[in-house]
Coordinates of C-alpha atoms (C1' of nucleotides) in Angstrom, one line a residue:
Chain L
X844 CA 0.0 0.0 0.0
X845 CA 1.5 3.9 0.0
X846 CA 0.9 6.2 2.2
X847 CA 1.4 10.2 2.1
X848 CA 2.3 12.2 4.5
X849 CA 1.4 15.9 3.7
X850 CA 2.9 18.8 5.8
X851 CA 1.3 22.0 5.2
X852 CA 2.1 25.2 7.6
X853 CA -0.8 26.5 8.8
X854 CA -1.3 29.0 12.2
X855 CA 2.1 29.2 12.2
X856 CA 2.5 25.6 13.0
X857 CA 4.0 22.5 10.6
X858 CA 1.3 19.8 10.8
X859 CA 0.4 17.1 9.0
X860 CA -3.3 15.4 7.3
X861 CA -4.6 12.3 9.1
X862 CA -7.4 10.3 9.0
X863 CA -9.7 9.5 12.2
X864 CA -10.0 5.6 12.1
X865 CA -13.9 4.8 12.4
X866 CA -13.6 0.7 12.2
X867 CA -11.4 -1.5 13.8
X868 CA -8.4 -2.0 14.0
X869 CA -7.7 1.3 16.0
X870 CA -10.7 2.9 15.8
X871 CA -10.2 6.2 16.9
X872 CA -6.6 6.9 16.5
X873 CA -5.2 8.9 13.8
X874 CA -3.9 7.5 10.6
X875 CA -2.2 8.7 7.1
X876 CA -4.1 9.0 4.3
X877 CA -3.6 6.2 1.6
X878 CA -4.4 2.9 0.5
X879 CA -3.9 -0.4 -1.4
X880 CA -1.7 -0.4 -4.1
X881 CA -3.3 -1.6 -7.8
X882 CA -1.9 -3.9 -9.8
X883 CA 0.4 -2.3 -13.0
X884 CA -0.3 0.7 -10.7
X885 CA 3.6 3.1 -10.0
X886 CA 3.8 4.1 -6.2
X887 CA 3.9 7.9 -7.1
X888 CA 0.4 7.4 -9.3
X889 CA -1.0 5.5 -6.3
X890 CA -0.8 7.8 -3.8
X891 CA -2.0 10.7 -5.6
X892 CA -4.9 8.5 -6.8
X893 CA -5.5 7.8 -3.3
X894 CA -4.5 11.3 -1.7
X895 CA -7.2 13.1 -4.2
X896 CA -9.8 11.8 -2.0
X897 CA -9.0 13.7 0.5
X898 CA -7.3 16.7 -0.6
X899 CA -7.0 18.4 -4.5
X900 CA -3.6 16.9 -5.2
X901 CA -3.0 20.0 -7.6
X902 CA -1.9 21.7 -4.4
X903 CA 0.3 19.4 -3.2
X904 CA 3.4 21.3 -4.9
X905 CA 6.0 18.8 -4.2
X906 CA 6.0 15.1 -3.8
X907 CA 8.7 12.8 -2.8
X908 CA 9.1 9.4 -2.0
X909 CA 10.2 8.8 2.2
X910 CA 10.3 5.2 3.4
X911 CA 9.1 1.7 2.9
X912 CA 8.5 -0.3 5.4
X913 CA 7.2 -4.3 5.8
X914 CA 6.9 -5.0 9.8
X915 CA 5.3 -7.4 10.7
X916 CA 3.0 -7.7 14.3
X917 CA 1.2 -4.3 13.3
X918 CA -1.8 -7.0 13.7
X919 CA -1.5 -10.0 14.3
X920 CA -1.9 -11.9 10.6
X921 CA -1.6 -8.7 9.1
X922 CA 1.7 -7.3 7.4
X923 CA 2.1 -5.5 4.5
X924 CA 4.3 -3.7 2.5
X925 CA 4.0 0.3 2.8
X926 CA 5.7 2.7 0.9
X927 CA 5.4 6.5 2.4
X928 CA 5.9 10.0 0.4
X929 CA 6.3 13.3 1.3
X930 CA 3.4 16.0 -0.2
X931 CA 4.0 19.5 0.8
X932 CA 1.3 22.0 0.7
X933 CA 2.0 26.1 -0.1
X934 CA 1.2 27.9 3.1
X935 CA -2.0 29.6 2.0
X936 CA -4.0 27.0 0.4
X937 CA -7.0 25.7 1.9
X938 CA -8.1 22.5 0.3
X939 CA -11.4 21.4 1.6
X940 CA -11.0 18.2 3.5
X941 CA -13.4 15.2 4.3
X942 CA -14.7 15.8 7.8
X943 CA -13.1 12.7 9.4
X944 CA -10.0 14.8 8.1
X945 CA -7.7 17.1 10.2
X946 CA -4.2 18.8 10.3
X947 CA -2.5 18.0 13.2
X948 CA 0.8 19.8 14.6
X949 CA 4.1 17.2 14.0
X950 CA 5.1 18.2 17.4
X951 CA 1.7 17.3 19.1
X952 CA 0.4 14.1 17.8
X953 CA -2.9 12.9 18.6
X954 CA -2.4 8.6 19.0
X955 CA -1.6 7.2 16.1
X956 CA -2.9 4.1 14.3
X957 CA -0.6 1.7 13.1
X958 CA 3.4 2.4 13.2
X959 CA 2.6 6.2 11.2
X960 CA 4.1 8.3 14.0
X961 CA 7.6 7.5 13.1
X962 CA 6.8 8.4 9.5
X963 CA 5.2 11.7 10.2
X964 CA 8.9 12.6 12.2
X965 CA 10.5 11.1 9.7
X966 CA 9.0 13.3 7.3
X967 CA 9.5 16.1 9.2
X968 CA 13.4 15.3 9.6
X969 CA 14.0 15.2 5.7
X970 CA 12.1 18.2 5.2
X971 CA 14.1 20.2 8.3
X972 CA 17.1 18.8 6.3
X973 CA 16.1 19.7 2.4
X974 CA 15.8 23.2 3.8
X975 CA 19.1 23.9 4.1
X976 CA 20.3 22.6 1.1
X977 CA 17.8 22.5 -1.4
X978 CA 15.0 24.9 -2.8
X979 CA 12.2 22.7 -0.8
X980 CA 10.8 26.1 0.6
X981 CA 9.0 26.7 -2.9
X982 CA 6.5 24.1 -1.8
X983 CA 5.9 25.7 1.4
X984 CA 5.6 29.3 0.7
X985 CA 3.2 30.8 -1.8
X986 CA 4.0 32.0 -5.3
X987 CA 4.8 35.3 -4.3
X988 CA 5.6 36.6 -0.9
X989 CA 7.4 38.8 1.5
X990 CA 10.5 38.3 3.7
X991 CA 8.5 38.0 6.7
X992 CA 6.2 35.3 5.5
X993 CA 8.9 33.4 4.0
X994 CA 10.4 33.4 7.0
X995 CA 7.5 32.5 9.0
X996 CA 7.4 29.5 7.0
X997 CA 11.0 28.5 7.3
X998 CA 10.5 28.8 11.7
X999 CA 7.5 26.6 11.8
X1000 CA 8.9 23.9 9.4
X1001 CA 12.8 23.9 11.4
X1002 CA 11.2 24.4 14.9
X1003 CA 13.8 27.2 15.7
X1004 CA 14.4 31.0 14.9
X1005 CA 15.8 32.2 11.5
X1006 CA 16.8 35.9 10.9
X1007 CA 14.6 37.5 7.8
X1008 CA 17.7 39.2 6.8
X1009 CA 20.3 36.1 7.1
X1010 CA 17.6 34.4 5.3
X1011 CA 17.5 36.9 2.6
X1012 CA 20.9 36.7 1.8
X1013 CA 21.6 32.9 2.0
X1014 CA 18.4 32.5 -0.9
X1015 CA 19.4 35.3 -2.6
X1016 CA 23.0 34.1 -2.9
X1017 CA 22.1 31.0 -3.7
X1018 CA 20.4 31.9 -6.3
X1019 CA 17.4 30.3 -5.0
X1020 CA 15.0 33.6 -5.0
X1021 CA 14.3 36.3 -6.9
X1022 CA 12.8 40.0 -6.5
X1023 CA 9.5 40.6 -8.1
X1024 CA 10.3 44.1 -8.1
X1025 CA 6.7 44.8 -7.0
X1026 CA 5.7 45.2 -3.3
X1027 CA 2.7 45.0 -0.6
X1028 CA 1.2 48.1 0.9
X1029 CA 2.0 48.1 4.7
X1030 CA -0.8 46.9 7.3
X1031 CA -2.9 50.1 9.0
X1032 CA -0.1 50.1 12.0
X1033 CA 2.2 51.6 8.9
X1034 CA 6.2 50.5 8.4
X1035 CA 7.8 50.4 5.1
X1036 CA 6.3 48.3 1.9
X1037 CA 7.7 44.9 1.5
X1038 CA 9.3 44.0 -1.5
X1039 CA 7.7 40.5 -3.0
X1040 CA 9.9 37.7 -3.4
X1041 CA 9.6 34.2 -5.8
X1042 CA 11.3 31.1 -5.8
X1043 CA 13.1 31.6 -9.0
X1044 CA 12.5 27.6 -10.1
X1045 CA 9.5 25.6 -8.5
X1046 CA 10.9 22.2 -8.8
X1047 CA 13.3 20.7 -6.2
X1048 CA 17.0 21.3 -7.1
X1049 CA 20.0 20.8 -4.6
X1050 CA 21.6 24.2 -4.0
X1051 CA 24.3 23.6 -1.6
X1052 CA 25.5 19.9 -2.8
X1053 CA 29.1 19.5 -1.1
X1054 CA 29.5 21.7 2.0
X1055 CA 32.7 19.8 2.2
X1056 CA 35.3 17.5 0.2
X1057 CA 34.3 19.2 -3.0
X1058 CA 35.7 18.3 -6.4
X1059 CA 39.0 20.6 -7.2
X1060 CA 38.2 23.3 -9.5
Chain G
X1176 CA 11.0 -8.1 -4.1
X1177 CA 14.3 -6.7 -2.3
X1178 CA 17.3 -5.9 -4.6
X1179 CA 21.0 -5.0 -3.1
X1180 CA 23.4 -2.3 -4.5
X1181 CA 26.3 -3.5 -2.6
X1182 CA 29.5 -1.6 -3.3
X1183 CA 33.0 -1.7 -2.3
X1184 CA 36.4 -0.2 -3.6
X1185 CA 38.6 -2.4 -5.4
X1186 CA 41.2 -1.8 -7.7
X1187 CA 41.0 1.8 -7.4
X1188 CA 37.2 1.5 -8.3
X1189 CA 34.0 1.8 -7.1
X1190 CA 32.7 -1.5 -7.7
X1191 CA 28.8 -3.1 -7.4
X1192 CA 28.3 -6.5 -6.9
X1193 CA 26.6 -7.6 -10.3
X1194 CA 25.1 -11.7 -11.0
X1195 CA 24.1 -12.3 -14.9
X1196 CA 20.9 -13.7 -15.6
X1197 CA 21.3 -17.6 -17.2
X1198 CA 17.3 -17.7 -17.8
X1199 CA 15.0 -15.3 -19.6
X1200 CA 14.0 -13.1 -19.3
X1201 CA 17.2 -10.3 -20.1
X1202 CA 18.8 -13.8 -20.3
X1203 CA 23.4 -12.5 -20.7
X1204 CA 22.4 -9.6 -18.9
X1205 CA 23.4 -8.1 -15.5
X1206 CA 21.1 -8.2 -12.9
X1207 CA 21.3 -6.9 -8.7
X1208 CA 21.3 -9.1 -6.3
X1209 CA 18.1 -9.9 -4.4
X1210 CA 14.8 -11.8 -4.7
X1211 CA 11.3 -12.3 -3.4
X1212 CA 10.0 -11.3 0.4
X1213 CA 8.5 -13.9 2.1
X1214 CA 5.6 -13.5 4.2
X1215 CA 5.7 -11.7 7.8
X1216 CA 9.6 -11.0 6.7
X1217 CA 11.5 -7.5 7.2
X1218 CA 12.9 -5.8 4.3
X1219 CA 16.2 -5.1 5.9
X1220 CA 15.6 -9.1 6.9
X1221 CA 14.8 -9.9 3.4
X1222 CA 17.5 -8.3 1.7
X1223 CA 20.1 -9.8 4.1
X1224 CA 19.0 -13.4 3.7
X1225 CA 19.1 -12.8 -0.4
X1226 CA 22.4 -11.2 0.2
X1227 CA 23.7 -13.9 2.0
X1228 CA 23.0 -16.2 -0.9
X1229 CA 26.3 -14.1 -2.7
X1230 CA 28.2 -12.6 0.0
X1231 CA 29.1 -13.4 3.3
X1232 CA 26.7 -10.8 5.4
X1233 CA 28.7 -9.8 8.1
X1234 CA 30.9 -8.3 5.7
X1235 CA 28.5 -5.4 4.9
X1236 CA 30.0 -3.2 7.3
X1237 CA 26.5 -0.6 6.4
X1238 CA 23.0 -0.7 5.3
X1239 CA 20.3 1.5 4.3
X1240 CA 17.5 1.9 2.1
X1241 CA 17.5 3.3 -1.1
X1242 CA 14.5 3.6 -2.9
X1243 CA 11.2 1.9 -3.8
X1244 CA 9.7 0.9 -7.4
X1245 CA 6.5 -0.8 -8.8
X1246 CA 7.2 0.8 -12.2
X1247 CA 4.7 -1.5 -15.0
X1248 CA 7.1 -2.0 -18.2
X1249 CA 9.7 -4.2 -16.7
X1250 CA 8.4 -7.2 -18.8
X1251 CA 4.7 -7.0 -19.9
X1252 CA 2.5 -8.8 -17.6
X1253 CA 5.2 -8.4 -15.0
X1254 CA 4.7 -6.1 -12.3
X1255 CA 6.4 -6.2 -9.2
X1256 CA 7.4 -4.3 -6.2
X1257 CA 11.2 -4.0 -6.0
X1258 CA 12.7 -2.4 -2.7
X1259 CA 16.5 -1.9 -3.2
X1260 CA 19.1 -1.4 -0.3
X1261 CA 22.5 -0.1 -0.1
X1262 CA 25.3 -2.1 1.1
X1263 CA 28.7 -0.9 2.0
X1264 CA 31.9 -3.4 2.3
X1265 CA 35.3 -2.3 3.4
X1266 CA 38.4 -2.3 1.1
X1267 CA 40.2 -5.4 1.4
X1268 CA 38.1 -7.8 2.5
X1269 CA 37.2 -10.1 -1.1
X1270 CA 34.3 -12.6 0.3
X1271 CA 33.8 -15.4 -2.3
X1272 CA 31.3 -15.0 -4.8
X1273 CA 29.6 -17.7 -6.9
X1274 CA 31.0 -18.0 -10.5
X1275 CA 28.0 -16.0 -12.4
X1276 CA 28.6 -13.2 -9.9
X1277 CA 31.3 -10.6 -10.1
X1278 CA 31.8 -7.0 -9.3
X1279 CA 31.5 -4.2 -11.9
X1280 CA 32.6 -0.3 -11.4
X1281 CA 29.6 1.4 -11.2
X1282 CA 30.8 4.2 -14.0
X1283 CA 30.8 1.6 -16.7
X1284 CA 28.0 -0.7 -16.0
X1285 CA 27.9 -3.9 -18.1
X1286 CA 24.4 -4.5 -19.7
X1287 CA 21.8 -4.2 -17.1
X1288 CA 18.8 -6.5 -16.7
X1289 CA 15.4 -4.6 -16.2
X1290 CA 15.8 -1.0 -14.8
X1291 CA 18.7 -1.7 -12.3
X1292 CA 21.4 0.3 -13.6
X1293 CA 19.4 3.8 -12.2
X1294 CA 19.4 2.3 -9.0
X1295 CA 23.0 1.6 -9.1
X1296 CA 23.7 5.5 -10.0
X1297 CA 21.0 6.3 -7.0
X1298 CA 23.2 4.0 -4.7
X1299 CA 26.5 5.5 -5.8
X1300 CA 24.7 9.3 -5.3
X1301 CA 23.6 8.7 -2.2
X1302 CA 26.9 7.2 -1.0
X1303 CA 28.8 10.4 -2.2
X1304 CA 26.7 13.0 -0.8
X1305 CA 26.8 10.9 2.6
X1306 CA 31.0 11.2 2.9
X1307 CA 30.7 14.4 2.9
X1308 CA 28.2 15.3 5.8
X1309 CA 28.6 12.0 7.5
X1310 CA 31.2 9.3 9.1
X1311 CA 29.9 6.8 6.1
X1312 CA 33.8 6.4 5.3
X1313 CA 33.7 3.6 7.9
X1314 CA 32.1 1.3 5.4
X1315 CA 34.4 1.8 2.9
X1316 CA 37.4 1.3 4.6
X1317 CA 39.7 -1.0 6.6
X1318 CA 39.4 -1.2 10.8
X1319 CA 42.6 0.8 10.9
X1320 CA 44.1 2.9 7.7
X1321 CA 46.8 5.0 6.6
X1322 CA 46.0 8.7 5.4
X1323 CA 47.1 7.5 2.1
X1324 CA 45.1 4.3 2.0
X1325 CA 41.6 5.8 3.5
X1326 CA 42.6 9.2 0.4
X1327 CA 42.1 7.0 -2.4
X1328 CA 39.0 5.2 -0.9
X1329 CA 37.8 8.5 -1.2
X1330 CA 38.6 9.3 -4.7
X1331 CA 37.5 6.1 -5.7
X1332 CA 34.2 7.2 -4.2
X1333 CA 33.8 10.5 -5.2
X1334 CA 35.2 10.1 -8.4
X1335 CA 37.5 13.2 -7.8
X1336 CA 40.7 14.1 -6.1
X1337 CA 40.8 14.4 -2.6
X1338 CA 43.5 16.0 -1.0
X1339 CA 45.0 13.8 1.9
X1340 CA 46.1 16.7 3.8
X1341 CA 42.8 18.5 4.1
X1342 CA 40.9 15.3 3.9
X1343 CA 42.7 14.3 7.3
X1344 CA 41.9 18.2 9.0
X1345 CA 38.2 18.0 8.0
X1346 CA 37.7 14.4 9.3
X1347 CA 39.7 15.1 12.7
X1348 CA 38.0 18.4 13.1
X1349 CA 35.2 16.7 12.7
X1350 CA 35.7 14.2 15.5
X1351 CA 35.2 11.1 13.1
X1352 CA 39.0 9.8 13.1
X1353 CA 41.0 9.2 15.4
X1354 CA 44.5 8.3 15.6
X1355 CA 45.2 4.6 17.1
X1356 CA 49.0 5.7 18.2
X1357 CA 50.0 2.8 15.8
X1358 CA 52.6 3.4 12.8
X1359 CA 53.1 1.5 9.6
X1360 CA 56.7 1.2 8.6
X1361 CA 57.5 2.4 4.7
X1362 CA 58.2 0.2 1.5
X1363 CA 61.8 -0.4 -0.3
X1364 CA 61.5 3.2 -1.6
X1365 CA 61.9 4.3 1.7
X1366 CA 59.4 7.3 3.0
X1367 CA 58.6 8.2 6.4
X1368 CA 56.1 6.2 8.4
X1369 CA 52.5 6.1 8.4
X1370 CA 50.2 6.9 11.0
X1371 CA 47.1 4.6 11.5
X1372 CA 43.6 5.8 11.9
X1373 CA 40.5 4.3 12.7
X1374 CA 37.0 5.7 12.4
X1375 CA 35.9 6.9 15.8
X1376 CA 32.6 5.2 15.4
X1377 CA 31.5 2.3 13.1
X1378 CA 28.0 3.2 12.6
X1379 CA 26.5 6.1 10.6
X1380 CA 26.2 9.6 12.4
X1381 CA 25.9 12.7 10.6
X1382 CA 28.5 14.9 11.1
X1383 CA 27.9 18.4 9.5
X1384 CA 24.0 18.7 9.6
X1385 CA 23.2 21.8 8.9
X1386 CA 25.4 23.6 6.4
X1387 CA 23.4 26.9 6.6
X1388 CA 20.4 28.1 8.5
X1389 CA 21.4 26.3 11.8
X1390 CA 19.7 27.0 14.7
X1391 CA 21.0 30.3 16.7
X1392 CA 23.1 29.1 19.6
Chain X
dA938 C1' 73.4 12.5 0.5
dC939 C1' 69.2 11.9 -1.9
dA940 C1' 64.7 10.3 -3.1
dA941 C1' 60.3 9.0 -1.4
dA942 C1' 56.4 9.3 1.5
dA943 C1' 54.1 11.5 5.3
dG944 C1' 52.9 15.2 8.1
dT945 C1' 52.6 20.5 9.6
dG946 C1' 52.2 25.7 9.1
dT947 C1' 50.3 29.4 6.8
dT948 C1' 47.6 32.2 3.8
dG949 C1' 43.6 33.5 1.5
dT950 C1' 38.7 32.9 0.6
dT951 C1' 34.0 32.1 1.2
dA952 C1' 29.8 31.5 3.5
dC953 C1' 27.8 32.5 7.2
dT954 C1' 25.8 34.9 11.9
dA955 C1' 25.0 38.8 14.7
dC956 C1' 23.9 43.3 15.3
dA957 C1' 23.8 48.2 14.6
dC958 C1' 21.9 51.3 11.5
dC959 C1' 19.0 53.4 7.8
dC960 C1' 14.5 53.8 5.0
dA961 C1' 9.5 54.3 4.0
dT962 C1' 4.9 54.5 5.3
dG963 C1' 0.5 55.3 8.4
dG964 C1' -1.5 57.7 12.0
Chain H
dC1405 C1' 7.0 63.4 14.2
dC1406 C1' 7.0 59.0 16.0
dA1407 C1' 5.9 54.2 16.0
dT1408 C1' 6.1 50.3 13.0
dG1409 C1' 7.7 47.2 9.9
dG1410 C1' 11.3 46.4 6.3
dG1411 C1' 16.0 46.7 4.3
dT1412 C1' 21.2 47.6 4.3
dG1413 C1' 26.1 47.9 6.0
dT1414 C1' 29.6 45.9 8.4
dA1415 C1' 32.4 43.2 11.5
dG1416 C1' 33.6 38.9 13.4
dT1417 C1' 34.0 33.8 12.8
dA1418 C1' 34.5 29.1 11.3
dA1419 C1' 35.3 25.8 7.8
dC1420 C1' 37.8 25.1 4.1
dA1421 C1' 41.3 24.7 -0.2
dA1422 C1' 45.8 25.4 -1.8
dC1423 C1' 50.5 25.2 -1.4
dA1424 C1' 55.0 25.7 0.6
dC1425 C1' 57.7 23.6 4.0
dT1426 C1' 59.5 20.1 7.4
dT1427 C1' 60.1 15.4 9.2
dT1428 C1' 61.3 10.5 8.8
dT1429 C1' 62.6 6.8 6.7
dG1430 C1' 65.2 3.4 2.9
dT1431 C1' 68.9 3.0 -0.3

DNA sequence: ACAAAAGTGTTGTTACTACACCCATGG
DNA sequence: CCATGGGTGTAGTAACAACACTTTTGT
């Protein structure tokens, strides 16, 4: 079977879509989305076939494969094979969910069904890690957006502070983001007009590849 | 199914651990190592007891898990789920393989059986972008090592040159080697004697996780 | 003495963090 | 004209590559 687990920040928090079991085994715990897998069916077509029941899988902006696992005692005489992805979701969007259907924070999980609690960290921990050395932030911020937001995204997915203007100049040397050149009209409290930023490309690419050992020019 | 990309360094090369096919289908062509999963078993259990079929087991000094495919097209009608692991053995150590098994270097693959040659590439990826933020070098290379010796473990990995000089500052700095105190006395050219090293720790930690946007102190 | 192999010292560079300072707007 | 929010300038630091130099051996 696949299963997805979709990070989305949303109140300022990372959190992730589950499912509220309503049938044994585990009724009432909290379980990924997914399902079976078909036959002649590729992993990556299955779980969006089976994440578009509960959430329009044209938002999910990025989608990578996590972990497969096959232990068995999750029941006894049941074991199967499960392969996880990734899905991140632009801070913004609001796809309508089922109502047995929830965000949860990753740092407050309700009981889990199954052995998904490890995958959700897990998911977490190669996101936390993409962010510093990849362009993964396109699929958590919007299509345009201010250094504030952006950074408001990049504390809730790493758990600690970042700086706006370290921030600023890490993406920007990286090549990772570009000006728009246009800007947004300051709240009625006043301050200065935000410039508005874009991910210059909005598909994953490795930005930072060797920090050390690497090749001689 | 589980499939093993095992690799070592032999002859200056990074080598995989290839077994030709005697039956259709791909009949003469080069296939990884690996085969069904049984009921109730692991995958990390499953690819060891295939492995063990070509290599003596406790010689893979690492393992990890690569990627996942169920891609349709591999023979029509045929559809399978294919986990595939990566295994790490030291230099030096040559456990006996059967006769339709041999070890190829993974930049000049012979011809590969169904889509196995991209997950060799994805193995030999993943193993360069771990030496440089992790202690994965253990795998790789004997208990205890000479600069020299552990240097062109390293190119052979990478692909590159590695200077021994700053590959030994960034690895001590680092806290993943560690002198043993031991020497190795020179050849009949003559030369000054070698100091030995030994990783500090024989199972994988990552060393340098966060190149930028670390956590304030 | 000299060649060979290994190890050390030193310099320059780059990417980063931290923090003080300056700019533009609303009330 | 001042509070508020945003952007820039600059100094200090750590990790690193490159390369010259020194040490220790065999012949």
């Amino acid at each position: 079977m696949t299963l997805g687990v979709v990070l989305q920040v949303r109140d300022g928090a990372l959190r992730v879509l589950l499912w509220e079991r309503a049938r044994a085994p585990d009724i009432g715990r909290w379980a990924l989305p997914g399902g079976v897998l078909a036959p002649g069916e590729t992993l990556e077509g299955s779980i969006r076939r089976h994440l578009s029941a509960k959430v329009d899988v044209r938002e999910v902006a990025h989608l990578e494969q996590l972990a497969t696992t096959a232990d068995p005692g999750r029941a006894p005489g049941e074991w199967e094979v499960a392969t996880a992805y990734l899905g991140l979701v632009p801070l913004g969007v609001d796809p309508g969910v089922p109502a047995d259907t929830a965000w949860h924070p990753v740092d407050a999980l309700p009981p889990m069904a199954f052995a998904h609690g490890p995958l959700v960290l897990a998911g977490r921990d190669r996101l936390r890690a993409k962010l510093s050395y990849s362009n993964v932030g396109f699929a958590l911020a919007p299509a345009t957006f201010t250094l504030a937001e952006l950074r408001e995204v990049y504390v809730a997915a790493l758990g600690h502070e970042v700086s706006a203007t370290n921030l600023k100049r890490v993406l920007l040397r990286r090549g990772v983001l570009t000006p728009t050149g246009r800007h947004r009209s300051p709240g009625p409290g006043g301050g200065r007009p935000a410039e508005l930023f874009r991910f210059r490309r909005r598909s994953l690419e490795i930005t930072d590849q060797f920090a050390a050992l690497r090749p001689p020019d």
